[in-house]
mmCIF file of C-alpha atoms in Angstrom:
data_model
loop_
_atom_site.group_PDB
_atom_site.id
_atom_site.type_symbol
_atom_site.label_atom_id
_atom_site.label_comp_id
_atom_site.label_asym_id
_atom_site.label_seq_id
_atom_site.Cartn_x
_atom_site.Cartn_y
_atom_site.Cartn_z
ATOM 1 C CA MET X 1 -28.524 6.020 17.167
ATOM 2 C CA ASN X 2 -25.387 4.659 18.746
ATOM 3 C CA LEU X 3 -22.425 4.089 16.403
ATOM 4 C CA GLN X 4 -19.315 2.098 17.239
ATOM 5 C CA ILE X 5 -16.382 1.768 14.840
ATOM 6 C CA ILE X 6 -13.917 -0.925 15.878
ATOM 7 C CA THR X 7 -10.717 -2.193 14.247
ATOM 8 C CA PRO X 8 -8.646 -5.205 15.330
ATOM 9 C CA ASP X 9 -6.346 -2.731 17.156
ATOM 10 C CA LYS X 10 -8.712 -0.319 18.918
ATOM 11 C CA LYS X 11 -12.105 1.340 19.235
ATOM 12 C CA VAL X 12 -11.986 4.257 16.792
ATOM 13 C CA PHE X 13 -15.334 5.912 17.534
ATOM 14 C CA SER X 14 -18.269 5.495 19.878
ATOM 15 C CA GLY X 15 -21.123 7.961 20.071
ATOM 16 C CA GLU X 16 -24.575 9.140 19.091
ATOM 17 C CA VAL X 17 -25.248 10.025 15.440
ATOM 18 C CA GLU X 18 -28.274 10.987 13.304
ATOM 19 C CA VAL X 19 -27.223 9.479 9.946
ATOM 20 C CA VAL X 20 -24.416 7.175 8.773
ATOM 21 C CA THR X 21 -23.279 6.710 5.160
ATOM 22 C CA LEU X 22 -21.338 3.508 4.522
ATOM 23 C CA PRO X 23 -19.288 2.185 1.577
ATOM 24 C CA GLY X 24 -21.056 -1.110 0.840
ATOM 25 C CA THR X 25 -19.386 -3.588 -1.502
ATOM 26 C CA ASP X 26 -22.221 -3.010 -4.004
ATOM 27 C CA GLY X 27 -22.386 0.768 -3.485
ATOM 28 C CA SER X 28 -22.816 3.244 -0.667
ATOM 29 C CA PHE X 29 -25.916 3.290 1.528
ATOM 30 C CA GLN X 30 -27.298 5.230 4.488
ATOM 31 C CA ILE X 31 -28.602 4.211 7.879
ATOM 32 C CA LEU X 32 -31.228 6.381 9.576
ATOM 33 C CA LYS X 33 -33.087 6.006 12.880
ATOM 34 C CA ASP X 34 -35.305 2.887 13.107
ATOM 35 C CA HIS X 35 -33.596 1.201 10.128
ATOM 36 C CA ALA X 36 -34.483 -2.458 9.650
ATOM 37 C CA PRO X 37 -31.935 -4.941 11.036
ATOM 38 C CA ILE X 38 -29.156 -5.575 8.531
ATOM 39 C CA VAL X 39 -25.734 -7.175 8.231
ATOM 40 C CA SER X 40 -23.619 -6.110 5.245
ATOM 41 C CA THR X 41 -20.066 -6.263 3.981
ATOM 42 C CA LEU X 42 -18.195 -3.016 3.469
ATOM 43 C CA GLY X 43 -15.665 -2.067 0.835
ATOM 44 C CA LYS X 44 -12.821 0.425 0.973
ATOM 45 C CA GLY X 45 -14.192 3.950 1.108
ATOM 46 C CA THR X 46 -15.605 6.783 3.159
ATOM 47 C CA LEU X 47 -17.781 6.296 6.218
ATOM 48 C CA ALA X 48 -19.565 9.536 7.106
ATOM 49 C CA ALA X 49 -21.307 9.901 10.463
ATOM 50 C CA ASP X 50 -23.018 13.286 10.777
ATOM 51 C CA LYS X 51 -20.060 15.670 10.252
ATOM 52 C CA GLN X 52 -17.282 13.155 11.007
ATOM 53 C CA VAL X 53 -15.589 11.310 8.158
ATOM 54 C CA PHE X 54 -13.495 8.124 8.325
ATOM 55 C CA THR X 55 -11.792 6.223 5.507
ATOM 56 C CA ILE X 56 -12.107 2.481 6.088
ATOM 57 C CA ASP X 57 -10.424 -0.449 4.378
ATOM 58 C CA GLY X 58 -13.377 -2.840 4.245
ATOM 59 C CA GLY X 59 -15.203 -4.719 6.972
ATOM 60 C CA VAL X 60 -18.726 -5.539 8.121
ATOM 61 C CA VAL X 61 -21.619 -3.579 9.606
ATOM 62 C CA GLU X 62 -24.471 -4.774 11.814
ATOM 63 C CA VAL X 63 -27.540 -2.612 12.476
ATOM 64 C CA LEU X 64 -29.941 -3.695 15.213
ATOM 65 C CA ASN X 65 -32.276 -1.660 17.448
ATOM 66 C CA ASN X 66 -30.717 1.711 16.528
ATOM 67 C CA LYS X 67 -27.218 0.416 17.292
ATOM 68 C CA ILE X 68 -24.674 0.378 14.465
ATOM 69 C CA LEU X 69 -21.549 -1.741 14.885
ATOM 70 C CA VAL X 70 -18.844 -1.341 12.242
ATOM 71 C CA LEU X 71 -16.038 -3.888 12.345
ATOM 72 C CA ALA X 72 -13.457 -2.339 10.025
ATOM 73 C CA GLU X 73 -10.291 -3.982 8.718
ATOM 74 C CA ALA X 74 -8.510 -0.659 9.258
ATOM 75 C CA VAL X 75 -9.235 3.046 9.472
ATOM 76 C CA LEU X 76 -6.869 4.896 7.181
#
């Protein structure tokens, strides 16, 4: 899957990943290959992509055709 993490200032990450764990506003959830299309709000917390970890300050995620786009307020 292709993951992109973007803030208003810059592109923080772009690359291929196997699994992504996101801090949803109603609890954390995971995205795996061939996940159904989804758009969700994100809360402040930890975004883990394979072995990389980012702390985000809220935002939105869109998953479509094995592409994950995270629009984060900020990466702390």
